Amino acid sequence: MGPEPAQSRERHMQSMSFDPAVADIGSQVVNNAFQGLQAGAVAWVSLSSLLPAGAEEVSAWAVTAFTTAATGLLALNQAAQEELRKAGEVFTAIARMYSDADVRAAACLLEAIPRPGQTLARE
């Protein structure tokens, strides 16, 4: 193999900026997850009050089968909504960290700018 192209040997600084919209998206994901959890809670109330259509064994079996299946689906829904909530919180936290770092960096740069009448130290 020949020598590597110059581009592949050079290391370029990657931008550390983060789109502020990510924090908003993270908040929206969290809100949607909470709405999903609330909808699941409402569905659970309806599900737990389900009665057989009649006194025969088939109606009782149908309610039991439906309740069992629905309970499993509601548990899956709850787990999914919890994962969405966690992901939204992570997006928001990461955006906050980047924003905080940007503020600290800007403050450091502003401190380095000489004030009117201030002289720079000479070496």
PDB file of N, CA and C in Angstrom, residues 2 6 15 44 54 66 79 83 91 98 100 112:
ATOM      1  N   GLY A   2       0.424   2.250  -0.679  1.00  0.00           N
ATOM      2  CA  GLY A   2       1.165   3.498  -0.752  1.00  0.00           C
ATOM      3  C   GLY A   2       0.903   4.371   0.471  1.00  0.00           C
ATOM      4  N   ALA A   6      -3.004  12.961   2.316  1.00  0.00           N
ATOM      5  CA  ALA A   6      -2.785  13.978   3.351  1.00  0.00           C
ATOM      6  C   ALA A   6      -4.039  14.207   4.192  1.00  0.00           C
ATOM      7  N   SER A  15     -16.520  20.411  15.507  1.00  0.00           N
ATOM      8  CA  SER A  15     -17.339  21.417  16.172  1.00  0.00           C
ATOM      9  C   SER A  15     -17.992  20.817  17.408  1.00  0.00           C
ATOM     10  N   TRP A  44     -55.940   1.578  31.914  1.00  0.00           N
ATOM     11  CA  TRP A  44     -55.931   0.574  32.977  1.00  0.00           C
ATOM     12  C   TRP A  44     -57.206   0.661  33.812  1.00  0.00           C
ATOM     13  N   GLY A  54     -72.068 -11.677  29.774  1.00  0.00           N
ATOM     14  CA  GLY A  54     -73.123 -12.528  30.327  1.00  0.00           C
ATOM     15  C   GLY A  54     -72.551 -13.404  31.425  1.00  0.00           C
ATOM     16  N   PHE A  66     -58.951 -11.174  27.272  1.00  0.00           N
ATOM     17  CA  PHE A  66     -58.756  -9.791  26.835  1.00  0.00           C
ATOM     18  C   PHE A  66     -57.970  -9.007  27.886  1.00  0.00           C
ATOM     19  N   ALA A  79     -43.377   0.620  29.649  1.00  0.00           N
ATOM     20  CA  ALA A  79     -41.919   0.501  29.529  1.00  0.00           C
ATOM     21  C   ALA A  79     -41.394   1.380  28.391  1.00  0.00           C
ATOM     22  N   GLU A  83     -38.860   4.674  28.636  1.00  0.00           N
ATOM     23  CA  GLU A  83     -37.622   4.801  27.862  1.00  0.00           C
ATOM     24  C   GLU A  83     -37.612   6.104  27.064  1.00  0.00           C
ATOM     25  N   PHE A  91     -31.469  14.064  26.211  1.00  0.00           N
ATOM     26  CA  PHE A  91     -31.302  15.111  25.195  1.00  0.00           C
ATOM     27  C   PHE A  91     -31.258  16.486  25.856  1.00  0.00           C
ATOM     28  N   TYR A  98     -23.889  21.476  26.936  1.00  0.00           N
ATOM     29  CA  TYR A  98     -23.250  22.222  25.855  1.00  0.00           C
ATOM     30  C   TYR A  98     -23.477  23.718  26.034  1.00  0.00           C
ATOM     31  N   ASP A 100     -24.055  25.346  28.844  1.00  0.00           N
ATOM     32  CA  ASP A 100     -23.243  25.797  29.977  1.00  0.00           C
ATOM     33  C   ASP A 100     -21.777  25.948  29.575  1.00  0.00           C
ATOM     34  N   ALA A 112     -10.559  37.837  28.642  1.00  0.00           N
ATOM     35  CA  ALA A 112      -9.260  37.991  27.983  1.00  0.00           C
ATOM     36  C   ALA A 112      -9.166  39.278  27.165  1.00  0.00           C
TER      37      ALA A 112
END
